[in-house]
Each structure stands twice: as structure tokens, then as C-alpha cells.
Amino acid sequence: MKLVRTLKELREARASLAEPVGLVPTMGYLHEGHLSLVQAAHRSCASVVVSIFVNPTQFGPQEDLARYPRDLQHDLDLLEKENVDIVWAPEDGEMYPPDYQTWVSVENVTRPLEGELRPGHFRGVTTVVSKLFNTVQPQKAFFGQKDAQQAQVILRMVADLNFPIDIQICPIIREADGLAMSSRNTYLSPAERQAAPILNRALLSARSLYENGERNAAVIKNSLQDIFKEEPLARPQYIAVVDPATFEEIGIIQDKALILLAVYFGKTRLIDNLILSGK
Ligand code: AMP
């Protein structure tokens, strides 16, 4: 496994990789969720590149860029065990040279929910992912359903900009008690950590309403609000039922729907989601 920190090193290492190459973009502080993407990449690619870059342009001024958890050595140990070929961990200046002024921005699907609450977030994501695609030139790239809106935004961008890259969206990996794995879970106090699986329990209760025939999104959302009222540490920011492709809110569920949650525990904001589908 090769750790590369400059574009020059990346290009040299990339030139000798067996094709097809799979890319797994991450912000580091890796967990089983990230590793599941690496494993998926190995199943269909001859070489795997993992990028580790805490992308400053996707954090708002009030967000957690400075305190975002980092542990490169631990990440490298984990990736070594997964037989990754290249770890691309650029310095900020390598990705954003002085006088940087070029952005990629996707329109409609970035507007609601995360886009509305985190202005500029998706512009930062699509810009850095475009740069990772250009620098690594993978044939495939692997993203998690955990960040459901991000996944749709990337699919839209790749289709709209003709990136010759096959995007795979991989399922959410959870802790034994149902909490979706996230680097941000480390911010939780012990009491908050104990309360946090309420996101998954709420999603499962929505699924059972759906399976029992409920199709009115307002009824499902109200029942989730009631579940969160029982946990004083949890403060839902949004509970949404949307079209999984457009992220527009749905009134009556016709076929598929996506339930999305953003919930605060103290200052920590957790997101989770579940697809409701007749199948
Ligand atoms: P991050 O390091 O948080 O930017 O995440 C890097 C990639 O890992 C993104 O595509 C995430 O959606 C994905 N990811 C994060 N957590 C999980 C999880 N629990 N299960 C599956 N994928 C995940």
C-alpha cells in the first residue's frame, strides 16, 4: 500500500495500477462503514484507491471542521489490512491552491434538506469529488447510502457532466444496537450514545407503518415526532418523506419513498435514512 500526498506522487503511483480502478472517497477516521465500501470496490475492481481528505469547502463557518476527528495512522493500519493499493491523502494546498476559484454545482436535488440547512455544503462536495475523479481517474467509485442526498447529488453530477465513472451506492452499516456508523458518533457523550439508536428505531417503526398499509407521509412523520418526544436528549431537526430520486417531499406515497432524519444530540447532528419500497 502506498501513501501519496502530492499530485506528482499520485500520478506516478496511479500509472502502475491494474485496471479497473475503484475509488472510495472519505474524510478519514475510518470505521466499518468505510471499510464496507473498500470491500465492495475489491469485489469489482482490480485496484482500490482510498482518498482521505477533510474537505474544508463542504463545512459551513459554524460547522465542525476544526474539531472533525482525524487519525491518519489508525486509518492507514485499517486500510493496509484491507489490501488497498493507494491512499491519496492530499494536503489542503494540493487540492485548493492559492486564488482557487472554480466550482462544480448541481441544482435542484441540492436545494432541499441538507442543502437548505447547510448552505454551500453540496457545492463543496461536488467540487472535491470532481477533483478526486480527475486526479485518480477511476472507472468506478463507491459511496454510502448513509449520506442519501449526497449519493443522489453525485449520481446527478456524473450523469450531467459525462464522467466515465460507474457510481455504486452501498448499504448503511450499523452498530449492533442499530446506530448507523459515523465518524461523528465519537462526539456523543455516553448518555447521548445510549439514546442515539432511537434514529434506527424510529425508521423501523416507520417501515412497519408502511408495511401495514400506511401511505400518508404526514401520518408517518407525526408518529416519528411522537417517538422522538419520548427521548429528551434527541432534538429532531427534520423528519422528511421524499422521492428517492428528486428529494422532493411526498404527500401520499405511491411506490417508493425515502425517510430521512437529522437529529441533534447536544451539539452533535446525526443523520440516518431508510427506503420504503413495496418490494
Ligand atoms: P465520510 O468519511 O463521512 O465523508 O464518508 C465517506 C463515505 O463513506 C461516504 O460515501 C459515506 O456515505 C460512506 N459512509 C459513511 N458512513 C457509512 C455507513 N455507516 N455505512 C455505509 N457507508 C458509510
Short mmCIF file of C-alpha atoms and ligand atoms in Angstrom, two decimals:
data_model
loop_
_atom_site.label_atom_id
_atom_site.label_comp_id
_atom_site.label_asym_id
_atom_site.label_seq_id
_atom_site.Cartn_x
_atom_site.Cartn_y
_atom_site.Cartn_z
CA MET A 1 0.00 0.00 0.00
CA LYS A 2 1.33 3.40 -0.99
CA LEU A 3 0.52 6.64 0.85
CA VAL A 4 0.67 9.60 -1.56
CA ARG A 5 0.37 13.25 -0.52
CA THR A 6 1.14 15.20 -3.70
CA LEU A 7 -0.35 15.10 -7.19
CA LYS A 8 3.02 14.14 -8.61
CA GLU A 9 3.24 11.09 -6.31
CA LEU A 10 -0.36 10.17 -7.08
CA ARG A 11 0.19 10.26 -10.85
CA GLU A 12 3.27 8.08 -10.60
CA ALA A 13 1.55 5.51 -8.38
CA ARG A 14 -1.68 5.59 -10.43
CA ALA A 15 0.20 4.78 -13.65
CA SER A 16 1.16 1.31 -12.43
CA LEU A 17 -2.27 0.24 -11.10
CA ALA A 18 -4.12 -2.68 -12.67
CA GLU A 19 -7.43 -1.63 -14.27
CA PRO A 20 -10.28 -1.21 -13.47
CA VAL A 21 -9.55 1.14 -10.60
CA GLY A 22 -12.11 1.74 -7.84
CA LEU A 23 -12.10 4.92 -5.76
CA VAL A 24 -13.52 5.25 -2.24
CA PRO A 25 -13.65 8.93 -1.20
CA THR A 26 -13.59 9.52 2.58
CA MET A 27 -12.80 12.15 5.18
CA GLY A 28 -10.91 9.61 7.29
CA TYR A 29 -11.44 8.49 10.89
CA LEU A 30 -12.46 5.25 9.28
CA HIS A 31 -14.95 2.70 10.56
CA GLU A 32 -16.66 -0.46 9.28
CA GLY A 33 -18.95 1.65 7.07
CA HIS A 34 -15.98 2.98 5.11
CA LEU A 35 -14.36 -0.46 5.03
CA SER A 36 -17.54 -1.95 3.55
CA LEU A 37 -17.06 0.42 0.59
CA VAL A 38 -13.44 -0.75 0.21
CA GLN A 39 -14.64 -4.36 0.24
CA ALA A 40 -17.28 -3.59 -2.38
CA ALA A 41 -14.57 -1.95 -4.51
CA HIS A 42 -12.37 -5.03 -4.27
CA ARG A 43 -15.25 -7.23 -5.48
CA SER A 44 -15.44 -5.46 -8.84
CA CYS A 45 -12.10 -3.68 -9.33
CA ALA A 46 -8.52 -4.85 -9.84
CA SER A 47 -7.11 -1.93 -7.78
CA VAL A 48 -8.53 0.20 -4.99
CA VAL A 49 -7.67 3.81 -4.16
CA VAL A 50 -8.98 5.36 -0.93
CA SER A 51 -8.86 9.12 -0.56
CA ILE A 52 -8.67 10.71 2.89
CA PHE A 53 -9.31 14.43 2.82
CA VAL A 54 -11.25 16.54 5.30
CA ASN A 55 -12.61 18.87 2.64
CA PRO A 56 -12.76 22.40 4.09
CA THR A 57 -15.15 23.71 1.40
CA GLN A 58 -18.03 21.45 2.44
CA PHE A 59 -18.09 22.75 6.04
CA GLY A 60 -20.08 25.88 6.91
CA PRO A 61 -18.49 28.59 9.07
CA GLN A 62 -20.42 27.35 12.16
CA GLU A 63 -19.64 23.67 11.49
CA ASP A 64 -17.13 21.23 12.93
CA LEU A 65 -14.14 21.49 10.50
CA ALA A 66 -11.56 22.29 13.19
CA ARG A 67 -12.71 19.56 15.57
CA TYR A 68 -13.53 16.93 12.91
CA PRO A 69 -11.82 13.74 14.19
CA ARG A 70 -8.57 12.72 12.48
CA ASP A 71 -6.22 9.76 12.99
CA LEU A 72 -4.25 9.07 9.81
CA GLN A 73 -2.05 6.36 11.32
CA HIS A 74 -5.04 4.35 12.52
CA ASP A 75 -6.72 4.80 9.12
CA LEU A 76 -3.59 3.54 7.35
CA ASP A 77 -3.46 0.47 9.62
CA LEU A 78 -7.07 -0.37 8.76
CA LEU A 79 -6.55 0.18 5.02
CA GLU A 80 -3.38 -1.89 4.96
CA LYS A 81 -5.40 -4.83 6.29
CA GLU A 82 -7.95 -4.28 3.50
CA ASN A 83 -5.21 -4.52 0.84
CA VAL A 84 -5.78 -1.04 -0.50
CA ASP A 85 -3.33 -0.09 -3.27
CA ILE A 86 -3.10 3.68 -2.85
CA VAL A 87 -4.14 6.02 -0.06
CA TRP A 88 -4.49 9.53 -1.50
CA ALA A 89 -4.27 11.99 1.41
CA PRO A 90 -3.59 15.39 -0.17
CA GLU A 91 -2.60 18.48 1.79
CA ASP A 92 -5.20 21.30 1.62
CA GLY A 93 -2.88 23.34 -0.65
CA GLU A 94 -2.67 20.48 -3.14
CA MET A 95 -6.47 20.47 -3.61
CA TYR A 96 -7.09 24.21 -3.21
CA PRO A 97 -4.08 26.18 -4.45
CA PRO A 98 -3.93 29.94 -3.75
CA ASP A 99 -6.50 32.01 -5.68
CA TYR A 100 -8.70 28.93 -6.17
CA GLN A 101 -11.94 29.97 -7.93
CA THR A 102 -13.55 27.06 -9.78
CA TRP A 103 -16.67 25.25 -8.52
CA VAL A 104 -18.99 22.47 -9.58
CA SER A 105 -22.57 22.94 -8.51
CA VAL A 106 -25.63 20.74 -9.00
CA GLU A 107 -29.02 22.48 -8.90
CA ASN A 108 -32.45 21.05 -7.93
CA VAL A 109 -31.51 17.96 -5.94
CA THR A 110 -29.14 20.00 -3.74
CA ARG A 111 -31.81 22.55 -2.75
CA PRO A 112 -33.92 20.91 0.00
CA LEU A 113 -32.94 19.39 3.37
CA GLU A 114 -29.14 19.15 3.77
CA GLY A 115 -28.72 21.75 1.02
CA GLU A 116 -31.08 24.20 2.68
CA LEU A 117 -29.70 23.68 6.19
CA ARG A 118 -26.04 23.60 5.15
CA PRO A 119 -25.62 26.33 2.51
CA GLY A 120 -22.61 25.64 0.27
CA HIS A 121 -22.19 22.08 1.57
CA PHE A 122 -23.04 20.27 -1.64
CA ARG A 123 -21.05 22.71 -3.78
CA GLY A 124 -18.04 21.74 -1.66
CA VAL A 125 -18.83 18.04 -2.03
CA THR A 126 -19.37 18.08 -5.79
CA THR A 127 -16.28 20.21 -6.33
CA VAL A 128 -13.99 17.98 -4.28
CA VAL A 129 -15.45 14.76 -5.71
CA SER A 130 -14.91 16.12 -9.25
CA LYS A 131 -11.31 16.88 -8.32
CA LEU A 132 -10.85 13.41 -6.84
CA PHE A 133 -12.30 11.90 -10.03
CA ASN A 134 -9.96 14.00 -12.19
CA THR A 135 -6.88 13.24 -10.12
CA VAL A 136 -7.46 9.48 -9.62
CA GLN A 137 -9.32 8.72 -12.88
CA PRO A 138 -11.15 5.67 -11.51
CA GLN A 139 -13.53 3.55 -13.58
CA LYS A 140 -15.78 3.04 -10.53
CA ALA A 141 -16.45 4.99 -7.34
CA PHE A 142 -18.16 3.84 -4.16
CA PHE A 143 -20.40 5.92 -1.88
CA GLY A 144 -22.62 5.09 1.10
CA GLN A 145 -26.41 5.27 1.29
CA LYS A 146 -25.78 6.75 4.78
CA ASP A 147 -25.46 10.14 3.04
CA ALA A 148 -28.51 9.56 0.87
CA GLN A 149 -28.85 13.05 -0.61
CA GLN A 150 -25.11 13.22 -1.32
CA ALA A 151 -25.38 9.91 -3.20
CA GLN A 152 -28.16 11.28 -5.45
CA VAL A 153 -26.24 14.52 -5.98
CA ILE A 154 -23.16 12.58 -7.12
CA LEU A 155 -25.25 10.39 -9.47
CA ARG A 156 -26.77 13.54 -10.99
CA MET A 157 -23.38 15.23 -11.37
CA VAL A 158 -21.76 12.19 -13.01
CA ALA A 159 -24.65 11.86 -15.48
CA ASP A 160 -24.78 15.60 -16.23
CA LEU A 161 -21.01 16.09 -16.65
CA ASN A 162 -20.39 12.81 -18.55
CA PHE A 163 -17.85 11.46 -16.09
CA PRO A 164 -16.97 7.97 -17.44
CA ILE A 165 -17.35 6.52 -13.95
CA ASP A 166 -19.72 3.85 -12.65
CA ILE A 167 -21.12 5.00 -9.28
CA GLN A 168 -22.11 2.34 -6.75
CA ILE A 169 -24.18 3.20 -3.69
CA CYS A 170 -23.57 0.76 -0.82
CA PRO A 171 -25.89 -0.05 2.12
CA ILE A 172 -25.67 1.60 5.56
CA ILE A 173 -23.51 -0.28 8.05
CA ARG A 174 -24.80 -0.13 11.64
CA GLU A 175 -23.55 -0.81 15.14
CA ALA A 176 -25.06 -3.85 16.92
CA ASP A 177 -27.69 -1.60 18.54
CA GLY A 178 -28.74 -0.15 15.16
CA LEU A 179 -26.92 3.21 15.26
CA ALA A 180 -25.59 3.99 11.76
CA MET A 181 -21.80 4.12 11.91
CA SER A 182 -20.38 7.64 11.57
CA SER A 183 -17.12 9.38 12.39
CA ARG A 184 -19.28 11.94 14.24
CA ASN A 185 -20.58 9.30 16.70
CA THR A 186 -17.36 9.90 18.68
CA TYR A 187 -18.72 13.34 19.66
CA LEU A 188 -21.59 11.75 21.64
CA SER A 189 -21.47 11.67 25.45
CA PRO A 190 -22.13 8.21 26.97
CA ALA A 191 -25.77 9.16 27.68
CA GLU A 192 -26.24 10.53 24.14
CA ARG A 193 -24.62 7.42 22.65
CA GLN A 194 -27.08 5.28 24.60
CA ALA A 195 -30.00 7.35 23.31
CA ALA A 196 -28.82 7.57 19.67
CA PRO A 197 -30.23 4.23 18.38
CA ILE A 198 -33.63 5.95 18.58
CA LEU A 199 -32.98 7.07 14.96
CA ASN A 200 -32.93 3.49 13.75
CA ARG A 201 -35.88 2.50 15.96
CA ALA A 202 -37.89 5.41 14.55
CA LEU A 203 -37.05 4.37 10.98
CA LEU A 204 -38.04 0.76 11.67
CA SER A 205 -41.34 1.87 13.17
CA ALA A 206 -42.00 3.94 10.03
CA ARG A 207 -41.31 0.85 7.96
CA SER A 208 -43.78 -1.20 9.93
CA LEU A 209 -46.45 1.51 9.46
CA TYR A 210 -45.71 1.40 5.72
CA GLU A 211 -45.84 -2.39 5.66
CA ASN A 212 -49.23 -2.24 7.39
CA GLY A 213 -50.53 -0.11 4.52
CA GLU A 214 -49.97 3.48 5.71
CA ARG A 215 -49.22 5.71 2.72
CA ASN A 216 -49.88 9.17 4.17
CA ALA A 217 -46.49 10.80 4.76
CA ALA A 218 -47.93 13.23 7.36
CA VAL A 219 -49.22 10.34 9.47
CA ILE A 220 -45.82 8.62 9.32
CA LYS A 221 -43.97 11.84 10.21
CA ASN A 222 -46.31 12.57 13.15
CA SER A 223 -45.77 9.12 14.55
CA LEU A 224 -41.97 9.63 14.34
CA GLN A 225 -42.31 13.01 16.09
CA ASP A 226 -44.12 11.20 18.93
CA ILE A 227 -41.32 8.63 19.20
CA PHE A 228 -38.68 11.38 19.49
CA LYS A 229 -40.75 13.20 22.17
CA GLU A 230 -40.03 10.26 24.47
CA GLU A 231 -36.25 10.85 24.30
CA PRO A 232 -35.33 14.18 25.95
CA LEU A 233 -31.72 14.07 24.60
CA ALA A 234 -32.90 13.90 20.96
CA ARG A 235 -33.94 17.08 19.09
CA PRO A 236 -35.10 16.28 15.54
CA GLN A 237 -34.10 18.93 13.00
CA TYR A 238 -36.05 17.33 10.18
CA ILE A 239 -38.16 14.26 9.57
CA ALA A 240 -38.86 14.04 5.84
CA VAL A 241 -40.53 11.64 3.44
CA VAL A 242 -39.20 12.28 -0.06
CA ASP A 243 -39.00 10.92 -3.59
CA PRO A 244 -35.69 8.98 -3.55
CA ALA A 245 -34.54 10.43 -6.89
CA THR A 246 -35.58 14.10 -6.65
CA PHE A 247 -35.68 14.60 -2.87
CA GLU A 248 -38.99 16.42 -3.24
CA GLU A 249 -41.38 15.91 -0.31
CA ILE A 250 -44.16 13.40 -0.88
CA GLY A 251 -47.74 13.73 0.43
CA ILE A 252 -49.10 10.30 -0.41
CA ILE A 253 -46.57 7.54 -1.08
CA GLN A 254 -47.31 5.90 -4.43
CA ASP A 255 -44.46 3.50 -4.85
CA LYS A 256 -41.07 4.11 -3.24
CA ALA A 257 -40.19 6.73 -0.67
CA LEU A 258 -37.17 7.65 1.39
CA ILE A 259 -37.50 8.63 5.04
CA LEU A 260 -34.75 10.99 6.16
CA LEU A 261 -33.85 12.05 9.69
CA ALA A 262 -31.50 14.71 11.04
CA VAL A 263 -31.43 14.74 14.83
CA TYR A 264 -29.36 16.73 17.30
CA PHE A 265 -27.94 15.22 20.48
CA GLY A 266 -26.43 18.25 22.21
CA LYS A 267 -24.25 19.87 19.53
CA THR A 268 -23.87 16.62 17.56
CA ARG A 269 -26.02 16.25 14.47
CA LEU A 270 -26.74 12.71 13.29
CA ILE A 271 -28.43 11.72 10.02
CA ASP A 272 -30.00 8.42 9.00
CA ASN A 273 -32.46 7.18 6.40
CA LEU A 274 -34.47 4.21 5.18
CA ILE A 275 -36.01 3.34 1.83
CA LEU A 276 -39.67 2.31 1.87
CA SER A 277 -40.44 0.11 -1.07
CA GLY A 278 -43.26 -2.24 -1.95
CA LYS A 279 -40.77 -4.92 -2.91
P1 AMP B 1 -17.22 10.39 5.19
O1 AMP B 1 -15.85 9.98 5.61
O2 AMP B 1 -18.17 10.58 6.33
O3 AMP B 1 -17.24 11.52 4.19
O4 AMP B 1 -17.82 9.14 4.40
C1 AMP B 1 -17.16 8.60 3.28
C2 AMP B 1 -18.09 7.65 2.59
O5 AMP B 1 -18.45 6.59 3.49
C3 AMP B 1 -19.40 8.31 2.13
O6 AMP B 1 -19.74 7.80 0.84
C4 AMP B 1 -20.37 7.85 3.18
O7 AMP B 1 -21.72 7.80 2.73
C5 AMP B 1 -19.84 6.46 3.49
N1 AMP B 1 -20.30 6.03 4.82
C6 AMP B 1 -20.18 6.71 5.98
N2 AMP B 1 -20.77 6.03 6.99
C7 AMP B 1 -21.27 4.90 6.44
C8 AMP B 1 -22.02 3.79 6.96
N3 AMP B 1 -22.37 3.71 8.25
N4 AMP B 1 -22.37 2.81 6.11
C9 AMP B 1 -22.05 2.88 4.79
N5 AMP B 1 -21.35 3.89 4.23
C10 AMP B 1 -20.98 4.89 5.05
#
